[in-house]
Tab-separated table of C-alpha atoms and ligand atoms in Angstrom:
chain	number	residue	atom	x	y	z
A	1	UNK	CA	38.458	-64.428	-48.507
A	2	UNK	CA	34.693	-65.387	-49.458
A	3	UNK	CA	34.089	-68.794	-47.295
A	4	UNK	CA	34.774	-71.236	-49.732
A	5	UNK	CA	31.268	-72.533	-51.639
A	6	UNK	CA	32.997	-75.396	-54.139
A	7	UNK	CA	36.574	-77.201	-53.629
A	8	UNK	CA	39.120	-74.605	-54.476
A	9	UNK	CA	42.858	-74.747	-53.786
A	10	UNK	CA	43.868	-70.631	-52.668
A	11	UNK	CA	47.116	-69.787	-53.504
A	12	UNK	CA	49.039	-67.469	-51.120
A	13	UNK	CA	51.275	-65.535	-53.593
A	14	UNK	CA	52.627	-63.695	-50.357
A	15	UNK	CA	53.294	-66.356	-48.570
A	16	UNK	CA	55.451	-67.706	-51.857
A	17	UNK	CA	57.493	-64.477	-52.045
A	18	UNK	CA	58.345	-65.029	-48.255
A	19	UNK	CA	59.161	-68.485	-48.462
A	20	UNK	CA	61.854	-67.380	-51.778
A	21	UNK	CA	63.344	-64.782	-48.944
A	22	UNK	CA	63.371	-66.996	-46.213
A	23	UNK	CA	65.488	-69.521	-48.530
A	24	UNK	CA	67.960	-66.522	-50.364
A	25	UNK	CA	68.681	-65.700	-47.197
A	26	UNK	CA	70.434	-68.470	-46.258
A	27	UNK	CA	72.681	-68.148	-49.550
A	28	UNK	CA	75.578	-66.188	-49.820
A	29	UNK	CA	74.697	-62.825	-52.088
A	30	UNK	CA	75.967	-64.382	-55.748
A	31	UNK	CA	74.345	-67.565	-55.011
A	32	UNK	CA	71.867	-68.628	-58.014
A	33	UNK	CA	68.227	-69.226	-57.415
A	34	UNK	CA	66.658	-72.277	-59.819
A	35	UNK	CA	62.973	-72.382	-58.949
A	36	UNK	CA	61.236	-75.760	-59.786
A	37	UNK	CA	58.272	-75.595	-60.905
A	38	UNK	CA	57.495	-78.969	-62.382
A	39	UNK	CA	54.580	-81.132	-61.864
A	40	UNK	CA	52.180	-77.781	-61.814
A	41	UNK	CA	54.783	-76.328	-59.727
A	42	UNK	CA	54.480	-78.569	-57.366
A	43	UNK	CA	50.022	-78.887	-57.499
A	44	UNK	CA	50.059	-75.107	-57.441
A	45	UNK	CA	49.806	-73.437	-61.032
A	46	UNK	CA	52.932	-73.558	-63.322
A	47	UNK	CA	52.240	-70.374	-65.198
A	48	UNK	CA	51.363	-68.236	-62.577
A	49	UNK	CA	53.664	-69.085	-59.726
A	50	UNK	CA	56.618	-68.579	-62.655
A	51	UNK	CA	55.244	-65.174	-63.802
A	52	UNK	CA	55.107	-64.067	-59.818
A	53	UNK	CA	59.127	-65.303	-59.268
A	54	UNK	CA	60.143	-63.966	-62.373
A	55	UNK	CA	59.467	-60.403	-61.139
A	56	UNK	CA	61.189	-61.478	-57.908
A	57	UNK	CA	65.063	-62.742	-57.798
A	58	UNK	CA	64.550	-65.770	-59.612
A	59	UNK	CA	67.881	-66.572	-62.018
A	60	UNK	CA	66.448	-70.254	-63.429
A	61	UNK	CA	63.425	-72.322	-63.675
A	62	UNK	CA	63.611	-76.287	-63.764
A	63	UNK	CA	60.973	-78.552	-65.321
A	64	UNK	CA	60.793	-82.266	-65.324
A	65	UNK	CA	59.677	-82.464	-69.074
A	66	UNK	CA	59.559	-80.867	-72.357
A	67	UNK	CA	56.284	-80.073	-72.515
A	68	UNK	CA	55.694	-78.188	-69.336
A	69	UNK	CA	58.791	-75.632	-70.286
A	70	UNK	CA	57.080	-75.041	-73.511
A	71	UNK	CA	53.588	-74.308	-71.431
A	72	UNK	CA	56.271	-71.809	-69.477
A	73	UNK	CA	57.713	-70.131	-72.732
A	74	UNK	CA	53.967	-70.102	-73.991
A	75	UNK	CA	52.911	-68.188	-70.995
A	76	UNK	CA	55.078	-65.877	-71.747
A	77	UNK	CA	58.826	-67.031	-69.353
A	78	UNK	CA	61.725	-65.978	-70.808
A	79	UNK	CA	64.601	-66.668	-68.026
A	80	UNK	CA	66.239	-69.416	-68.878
A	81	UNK	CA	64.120	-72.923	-68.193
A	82	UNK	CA	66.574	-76.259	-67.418
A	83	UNK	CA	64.626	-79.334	-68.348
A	84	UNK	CA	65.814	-82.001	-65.867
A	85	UNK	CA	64.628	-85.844	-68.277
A	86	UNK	CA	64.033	-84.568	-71.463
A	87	UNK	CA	63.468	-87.459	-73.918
A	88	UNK	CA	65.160	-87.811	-77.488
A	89	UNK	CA	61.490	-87.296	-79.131
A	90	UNK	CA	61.384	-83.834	-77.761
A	91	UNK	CA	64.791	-82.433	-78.820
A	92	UNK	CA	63.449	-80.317	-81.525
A	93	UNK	CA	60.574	-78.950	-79.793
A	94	UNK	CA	62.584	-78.217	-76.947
A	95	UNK	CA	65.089	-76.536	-78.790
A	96	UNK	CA	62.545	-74.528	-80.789
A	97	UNK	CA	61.561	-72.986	-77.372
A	98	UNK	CA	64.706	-72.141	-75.839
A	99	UNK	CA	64.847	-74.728	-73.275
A	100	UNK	CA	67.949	-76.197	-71.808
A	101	UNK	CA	68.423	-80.150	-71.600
A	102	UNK	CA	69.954	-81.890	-69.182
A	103	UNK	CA	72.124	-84.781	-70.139
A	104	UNK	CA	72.629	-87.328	-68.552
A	105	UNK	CA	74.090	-90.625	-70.429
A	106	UNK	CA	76.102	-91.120	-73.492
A	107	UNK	CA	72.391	-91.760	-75.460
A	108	UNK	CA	70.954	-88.854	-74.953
A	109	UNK	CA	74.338	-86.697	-75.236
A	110	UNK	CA	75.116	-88.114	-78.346
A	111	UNK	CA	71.879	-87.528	-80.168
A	112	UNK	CA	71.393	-83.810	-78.618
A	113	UNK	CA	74.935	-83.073	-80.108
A	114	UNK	CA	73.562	-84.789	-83.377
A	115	UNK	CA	70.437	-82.782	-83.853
A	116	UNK	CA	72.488	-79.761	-82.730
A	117	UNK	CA	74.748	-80.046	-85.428
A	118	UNK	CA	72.438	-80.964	-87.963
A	119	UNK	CA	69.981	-77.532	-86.871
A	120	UNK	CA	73.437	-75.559	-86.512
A	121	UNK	CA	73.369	-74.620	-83.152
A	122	UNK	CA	75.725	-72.750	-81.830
A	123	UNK	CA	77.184	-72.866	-77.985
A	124	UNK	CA	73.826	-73.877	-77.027
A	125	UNK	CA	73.426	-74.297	-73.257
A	126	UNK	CA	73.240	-77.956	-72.105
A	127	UNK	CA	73.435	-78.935	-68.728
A	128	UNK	CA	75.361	-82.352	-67.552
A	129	UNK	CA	74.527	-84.253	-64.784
A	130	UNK	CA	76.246	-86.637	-62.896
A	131	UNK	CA	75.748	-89.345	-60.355
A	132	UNK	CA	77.334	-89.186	-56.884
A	133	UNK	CA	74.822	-91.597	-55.310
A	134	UNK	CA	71.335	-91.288	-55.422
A	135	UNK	CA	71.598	-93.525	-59.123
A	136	UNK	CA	68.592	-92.396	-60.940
A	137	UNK	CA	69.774	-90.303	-63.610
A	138	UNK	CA	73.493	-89.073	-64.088
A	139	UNK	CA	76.914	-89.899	-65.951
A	140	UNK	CA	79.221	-91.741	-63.352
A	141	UNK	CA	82.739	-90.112	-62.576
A	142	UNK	CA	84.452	-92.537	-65.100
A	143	UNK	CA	82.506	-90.559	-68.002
A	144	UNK	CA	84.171	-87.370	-67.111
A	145	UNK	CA	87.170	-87.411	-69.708
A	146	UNK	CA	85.281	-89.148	-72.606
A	147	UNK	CA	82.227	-86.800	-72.526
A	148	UNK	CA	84.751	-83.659	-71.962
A	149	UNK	CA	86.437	-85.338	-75.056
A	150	UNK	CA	83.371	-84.916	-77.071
A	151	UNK	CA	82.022	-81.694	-75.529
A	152	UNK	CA	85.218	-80.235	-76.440
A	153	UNK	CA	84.993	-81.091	-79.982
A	154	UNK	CA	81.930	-79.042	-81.010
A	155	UNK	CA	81.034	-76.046	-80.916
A	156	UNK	CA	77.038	-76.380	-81.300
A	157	UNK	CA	76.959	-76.444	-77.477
A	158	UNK	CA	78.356	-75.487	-74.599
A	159	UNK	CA	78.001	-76.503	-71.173
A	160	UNK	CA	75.628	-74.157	-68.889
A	161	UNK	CA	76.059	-76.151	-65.908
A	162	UNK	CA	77.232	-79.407	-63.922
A	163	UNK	CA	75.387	-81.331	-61.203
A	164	UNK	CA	74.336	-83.664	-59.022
A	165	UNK	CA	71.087	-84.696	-56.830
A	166	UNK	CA	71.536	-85.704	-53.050
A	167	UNK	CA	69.621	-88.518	-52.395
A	168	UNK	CA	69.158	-87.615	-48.311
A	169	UNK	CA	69.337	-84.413	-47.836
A	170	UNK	CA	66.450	-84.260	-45.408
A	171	UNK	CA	68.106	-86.856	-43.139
A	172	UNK	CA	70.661	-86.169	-40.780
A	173	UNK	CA	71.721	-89.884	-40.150
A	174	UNK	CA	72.571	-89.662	-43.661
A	175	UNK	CA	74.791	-86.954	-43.127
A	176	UNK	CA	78.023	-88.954	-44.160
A	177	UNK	CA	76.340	-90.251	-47.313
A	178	UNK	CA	75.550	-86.854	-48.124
A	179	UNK	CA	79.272	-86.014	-46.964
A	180	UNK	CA	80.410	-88.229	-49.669
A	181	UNK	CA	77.909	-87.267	-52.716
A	182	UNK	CA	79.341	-83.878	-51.847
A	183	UNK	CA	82.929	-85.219	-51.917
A	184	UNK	CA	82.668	-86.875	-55.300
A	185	UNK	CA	80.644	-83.728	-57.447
A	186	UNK	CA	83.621	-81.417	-56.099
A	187	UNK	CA	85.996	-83.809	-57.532
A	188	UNK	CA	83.852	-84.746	-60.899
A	189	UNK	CA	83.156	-80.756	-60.934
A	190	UNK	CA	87.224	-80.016	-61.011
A	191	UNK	CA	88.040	-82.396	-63.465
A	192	UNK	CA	85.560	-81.444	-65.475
A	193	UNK	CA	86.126	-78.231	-65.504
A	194	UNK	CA	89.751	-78.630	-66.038
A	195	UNK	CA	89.060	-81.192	-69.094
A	196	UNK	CA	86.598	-78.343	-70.968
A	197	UNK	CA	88.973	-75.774	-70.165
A	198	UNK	CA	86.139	-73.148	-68.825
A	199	UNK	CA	84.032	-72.605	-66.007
A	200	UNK	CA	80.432	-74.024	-66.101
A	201	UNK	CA	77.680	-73.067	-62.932
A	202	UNK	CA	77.986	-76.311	-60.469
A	203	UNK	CA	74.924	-76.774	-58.306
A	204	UNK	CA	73.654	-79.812	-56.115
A	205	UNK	CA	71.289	-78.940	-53.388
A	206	UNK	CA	67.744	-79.101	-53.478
A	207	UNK	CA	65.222	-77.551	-50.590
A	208	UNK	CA	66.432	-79.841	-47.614
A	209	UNK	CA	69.890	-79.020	-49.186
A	210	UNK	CA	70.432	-75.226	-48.858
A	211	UNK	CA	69.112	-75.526	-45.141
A	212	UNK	CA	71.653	-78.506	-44.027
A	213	UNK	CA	74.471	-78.026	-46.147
A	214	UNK	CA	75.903	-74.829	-46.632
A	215	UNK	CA	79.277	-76.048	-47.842
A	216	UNK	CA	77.264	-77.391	-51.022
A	217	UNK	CA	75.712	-74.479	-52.756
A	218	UNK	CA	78.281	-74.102	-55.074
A	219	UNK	CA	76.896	-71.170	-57.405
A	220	UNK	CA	73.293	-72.347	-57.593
A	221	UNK	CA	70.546	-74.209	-55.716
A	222	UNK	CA	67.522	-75.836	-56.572
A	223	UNK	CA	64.588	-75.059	-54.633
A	224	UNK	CA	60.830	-76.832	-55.030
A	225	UNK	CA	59.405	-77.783	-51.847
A	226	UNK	CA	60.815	-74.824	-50.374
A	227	UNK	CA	58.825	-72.555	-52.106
A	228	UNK	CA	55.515	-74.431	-51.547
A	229	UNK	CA	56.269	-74.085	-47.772
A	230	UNK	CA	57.520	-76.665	-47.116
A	231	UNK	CA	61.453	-77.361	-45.090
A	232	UNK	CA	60.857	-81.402	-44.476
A	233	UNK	CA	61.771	-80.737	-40.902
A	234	UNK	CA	59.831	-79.379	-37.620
A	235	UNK	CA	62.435	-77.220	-37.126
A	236	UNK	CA	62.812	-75.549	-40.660
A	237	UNK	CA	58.800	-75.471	-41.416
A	238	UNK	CA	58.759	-72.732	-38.766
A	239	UNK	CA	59.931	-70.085	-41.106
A	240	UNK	CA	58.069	-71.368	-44.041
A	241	UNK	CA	54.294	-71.055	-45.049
A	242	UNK	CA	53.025	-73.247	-46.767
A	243	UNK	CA	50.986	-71.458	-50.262
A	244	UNK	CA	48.256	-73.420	-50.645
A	245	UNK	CA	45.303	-73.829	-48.732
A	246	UNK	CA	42.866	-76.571	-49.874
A	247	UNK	CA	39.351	-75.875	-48.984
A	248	UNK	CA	35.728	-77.602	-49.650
A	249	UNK	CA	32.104	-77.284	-48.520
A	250	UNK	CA	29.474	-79.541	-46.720
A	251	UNK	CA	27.035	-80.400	-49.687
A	252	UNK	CA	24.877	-82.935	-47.478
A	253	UNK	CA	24.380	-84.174	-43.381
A	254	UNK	CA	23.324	-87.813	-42.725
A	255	UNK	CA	21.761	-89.149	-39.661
A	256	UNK	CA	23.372	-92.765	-39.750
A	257	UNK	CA	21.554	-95.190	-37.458
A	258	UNK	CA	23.498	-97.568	-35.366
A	259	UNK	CA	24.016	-100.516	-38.008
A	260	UNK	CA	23.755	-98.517	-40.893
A	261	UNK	CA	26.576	-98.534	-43.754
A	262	UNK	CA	28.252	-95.625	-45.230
A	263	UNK	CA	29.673	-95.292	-48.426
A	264	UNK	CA	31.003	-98.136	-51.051
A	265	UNK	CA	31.173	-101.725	-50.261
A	266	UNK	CA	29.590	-100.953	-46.971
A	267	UNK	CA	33.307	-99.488	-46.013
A	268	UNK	CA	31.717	-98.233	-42.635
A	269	UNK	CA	29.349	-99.735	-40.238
A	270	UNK	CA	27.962	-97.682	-37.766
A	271	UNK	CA	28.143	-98.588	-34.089
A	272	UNK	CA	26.242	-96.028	-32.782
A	273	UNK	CA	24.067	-93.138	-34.074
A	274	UNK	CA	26.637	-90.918	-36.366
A	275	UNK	CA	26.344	-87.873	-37.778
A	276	UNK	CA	28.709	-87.956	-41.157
A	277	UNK	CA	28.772	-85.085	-44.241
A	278	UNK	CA	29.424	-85.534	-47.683
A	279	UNK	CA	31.840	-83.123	-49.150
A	280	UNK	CA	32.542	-82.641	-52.769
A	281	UNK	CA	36.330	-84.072	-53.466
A	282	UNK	CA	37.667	-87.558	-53.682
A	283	UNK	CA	40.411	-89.807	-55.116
A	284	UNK	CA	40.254	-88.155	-58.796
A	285	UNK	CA	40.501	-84.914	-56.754
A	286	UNK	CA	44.118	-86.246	-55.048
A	287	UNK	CA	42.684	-87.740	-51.876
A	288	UNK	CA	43.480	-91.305	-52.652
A	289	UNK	CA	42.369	-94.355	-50.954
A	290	UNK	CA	45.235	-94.623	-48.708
A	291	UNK	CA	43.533	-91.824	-46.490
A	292	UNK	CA	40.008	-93.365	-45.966
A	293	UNK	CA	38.316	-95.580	-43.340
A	294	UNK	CA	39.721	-93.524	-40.285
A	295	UNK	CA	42.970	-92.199	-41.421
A	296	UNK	CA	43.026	-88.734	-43.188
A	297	UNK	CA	40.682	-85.749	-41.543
A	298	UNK	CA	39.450	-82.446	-42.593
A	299	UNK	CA	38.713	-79.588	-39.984
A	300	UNK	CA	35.411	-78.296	-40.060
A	301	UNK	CA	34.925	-75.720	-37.266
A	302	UNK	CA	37.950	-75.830	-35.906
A	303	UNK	CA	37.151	-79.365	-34.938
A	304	UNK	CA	39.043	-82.863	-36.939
A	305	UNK	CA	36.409	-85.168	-39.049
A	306	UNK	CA	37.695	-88.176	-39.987
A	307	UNK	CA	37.193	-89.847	-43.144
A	308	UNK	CA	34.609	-92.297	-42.715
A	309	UNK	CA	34.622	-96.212	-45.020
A	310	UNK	CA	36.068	-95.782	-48.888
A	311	UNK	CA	37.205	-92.815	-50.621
A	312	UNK	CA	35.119	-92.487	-53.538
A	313	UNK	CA	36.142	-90.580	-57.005
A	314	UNK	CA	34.289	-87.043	-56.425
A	315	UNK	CA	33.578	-87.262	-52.395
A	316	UNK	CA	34.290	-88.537	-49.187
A	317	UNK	CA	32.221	-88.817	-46.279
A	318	UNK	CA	33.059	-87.257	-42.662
A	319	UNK	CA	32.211	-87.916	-39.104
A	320	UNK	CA	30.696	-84.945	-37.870
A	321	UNK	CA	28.901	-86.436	-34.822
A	322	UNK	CA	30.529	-84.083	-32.571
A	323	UNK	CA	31.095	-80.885	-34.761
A	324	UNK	CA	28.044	-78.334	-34.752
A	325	UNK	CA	27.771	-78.090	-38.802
A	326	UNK	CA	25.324	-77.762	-41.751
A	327	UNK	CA	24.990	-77.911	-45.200
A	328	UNK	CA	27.062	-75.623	-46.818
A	329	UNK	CA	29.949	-74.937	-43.747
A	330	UNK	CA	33.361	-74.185	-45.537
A	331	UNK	CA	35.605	-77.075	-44.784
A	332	UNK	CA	39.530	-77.099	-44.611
A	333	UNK	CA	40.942	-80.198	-46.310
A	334	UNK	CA	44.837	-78.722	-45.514
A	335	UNK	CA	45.844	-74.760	-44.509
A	336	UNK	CA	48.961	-73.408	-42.337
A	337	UNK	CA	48.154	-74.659	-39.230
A	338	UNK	CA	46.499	-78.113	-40.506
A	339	UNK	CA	49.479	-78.794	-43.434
A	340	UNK	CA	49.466	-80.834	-46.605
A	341	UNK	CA	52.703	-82.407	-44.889
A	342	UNK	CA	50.221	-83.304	-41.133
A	343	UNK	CA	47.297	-84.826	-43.567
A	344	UNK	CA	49.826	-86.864	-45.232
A	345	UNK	CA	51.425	-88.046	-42.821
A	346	UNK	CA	48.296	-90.001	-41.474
A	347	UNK	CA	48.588	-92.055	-45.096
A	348	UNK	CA	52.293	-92.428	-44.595
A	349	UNK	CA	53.377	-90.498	-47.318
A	350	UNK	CA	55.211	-86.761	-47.876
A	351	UNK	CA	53.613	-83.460	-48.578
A	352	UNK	CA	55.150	-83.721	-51.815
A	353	UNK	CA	52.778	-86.820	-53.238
A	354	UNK	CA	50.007	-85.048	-51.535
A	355	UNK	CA	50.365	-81.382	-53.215
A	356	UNK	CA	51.591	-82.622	-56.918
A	357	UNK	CA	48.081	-84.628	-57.026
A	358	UNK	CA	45.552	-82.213	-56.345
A	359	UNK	CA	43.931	-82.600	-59.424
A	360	UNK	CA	43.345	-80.297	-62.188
A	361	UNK	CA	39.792	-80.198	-61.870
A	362	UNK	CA	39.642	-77.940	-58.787
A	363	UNK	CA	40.184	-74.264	-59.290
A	364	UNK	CA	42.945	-72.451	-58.491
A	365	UNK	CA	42.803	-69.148	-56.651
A	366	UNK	CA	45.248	-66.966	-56.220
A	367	UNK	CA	45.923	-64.419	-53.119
A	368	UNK	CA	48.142	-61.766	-52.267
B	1	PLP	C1	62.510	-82.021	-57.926
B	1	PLP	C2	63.961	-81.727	-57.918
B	1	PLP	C3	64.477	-80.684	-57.127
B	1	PLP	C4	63.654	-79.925	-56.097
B	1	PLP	O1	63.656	-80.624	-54.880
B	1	PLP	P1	62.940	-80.035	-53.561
B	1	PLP	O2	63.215	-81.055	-52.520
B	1	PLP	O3	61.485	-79.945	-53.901
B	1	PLP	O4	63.533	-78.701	-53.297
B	1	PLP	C5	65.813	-80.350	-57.272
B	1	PLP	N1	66.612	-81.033	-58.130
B	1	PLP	C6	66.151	-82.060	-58.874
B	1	PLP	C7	67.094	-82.788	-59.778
B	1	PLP	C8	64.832	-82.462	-58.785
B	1	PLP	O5	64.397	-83.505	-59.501
């Protein structure tokens, strides 16, 4: 790769296709593969990271919203695309594209079957989802026999799937929590199944999921992090890479005199002479606030420099004063070795907040 001359985010496509193998491998050989790819799969590039696990052994995507499976079918997807909070206003669009809703409460169930009746669907997949614990989104176990009652009674749909969302996968002290979620969606998942009369795909594990809880893959897992190289654990990030490598350039060097301020409402006062550079990305770029005056770093030369007073919208200022630099040095905001997950842990907050908000604005590059 070219050293980097503007902020771009490179995209390891390689790196994506191992991180897929790394996580089939832990299924058994029938097990289902959904990739998520909402929120810009995951701050990557929807359209492209689809197209590339498309080719590969991908059986479903999942979005968040209508509108980013209809960018997917407009790109040209055409496995099948679950959309996990569809909203009544987007029924028809979403049906005119071939994506599947999830429903989740006796509102939104009743008006999909409603506008699938009056567009004469027929058996169109629908996916229903059910709480076990995390209570976000989900019918609770006492729905089971009234919305089997009403499923059973139509024939404009039929149901694709049953699930369920762990709420702690990631933590082993929550292991018997999890235990329990588990517990409950095999029970909701039999009498459900028994109420329909057929046999829809169950699934409940996301990323942290499939590496902690083999006894819950059912016949499909949900995979987002994962893929972006990411296994929420020390342990599991060693045979993951993460894709995306976020990289910017020095545009200026200051000379700041002991005394001297840096940056908005005099955020940094210098105690001694300092050496700082200005690079081109800031909080409308997905480097919020949280990681200024001291907190968040970039590596520049193989060397850590620090974010220096207030985050501003298009920059941020470093501490250079011991790093051998100039104008125009390629500078790595977050890479393999210096991860999305290390620089956001210094603003206590997950790799997964950091990634989704790299902003649009920066260009994507892909690599393989
Ligand atoms: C986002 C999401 C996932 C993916 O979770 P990861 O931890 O990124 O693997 C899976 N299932 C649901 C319902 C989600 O909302």
């Amino acid at each position: 790769m070219p050293k980097a001359q503007q902020t771009v985010l490179e995209i390891n496509l390689k790196a994506l296709s191992q991180n897929l193998k790394h996580l089939q491998s832990k299924l058994q050989p029938n097990t289902k593969f959904m990739a998520v790819v909402k929120a810009f799969a995951y701050g990557n590039d929807p359209c492209e990271i689809a197209h590339f696990l498309e080719n590969l052994n991908v059986d479903y995507f999942a979005v968040a919203y209508t509108n980013e499976g209809v960018a997917l079918r407009e790109s040209g997807i055409t496995k099948p695309i679950l959309v996990l909070h569809p909203q009544t206003v987007n029924f028809k669009e979403l049906i005119e594209h071939c994506l599947e809703p999830a429903l989740y409460n006796n509102k939104i169930l009743d008006e999909f079957l409603e506008v699938a009746s009056a567009e004469k669907l027929n058996h169109y997949p629908v996916h229903i989802k059910f709480n076990t614990g995390l209570n976000r989104l989900g019918f609770s176990e006492n729905d089971v026999n009234s919305i089997a009652s009403k499923l059973k009674n139509t024939e404009a749909v039929k149901v694709e799937s049953i699930f369920s969302h762990l709420a702690a996968s990631e933590d082993l002290n929550e292991k018997a929590f999890t235990q329990n979620q588990i517990e409950r969606f095999n029970n909701i998942s039999n009498r459900f199944t028994e109420a329909i009369g057929y046999q829809p795909i169950l699934h409940m594990c996301n990323t942290s999921g499939i590496l902690n809880y083999p006894e819950a893959h059912f016949d499909m897992v949900r995979s987002g992090i994962g893929l972006y190289g990411f296994g929420n654990s020390e342990k599991e990030n060693q045979f993951l890479k993460p894709i995306g490598t976020l990289k910017t350039v020095i545009s200026q060097i200051h000379q700041i005199e002991k005394g001297e301020s840096v940056g908005y409402n005099r955020g940094f006062i210098s105690n001694k002479l300092t050496k700082t550079a200005t690079l081109p990305i800031g909080h409308a770029d997905g480097i919020g606030r949280q990681y200024g005056k001291g907190k968040g770093y970039v590596t520049i030369n193989n060397q850590k420099a620090y974010i220096v007073g207030n985050v501003c919208m298009d920059m941020i200022m470093v501490d250079v004063s011991n790093i051998d630099c100039q104008e125009g040095d390629e500078v790595v905001v977050f890479n393999g070795e210096t991860t999305a997950e290390n620089l956001a842990d210094t603003a206590n907050t997950i790799s997964y907040e950091l990634i989704t908000s790299i902003s649009q604005r920066i260009k994507r590059v892909f690599i393989s």
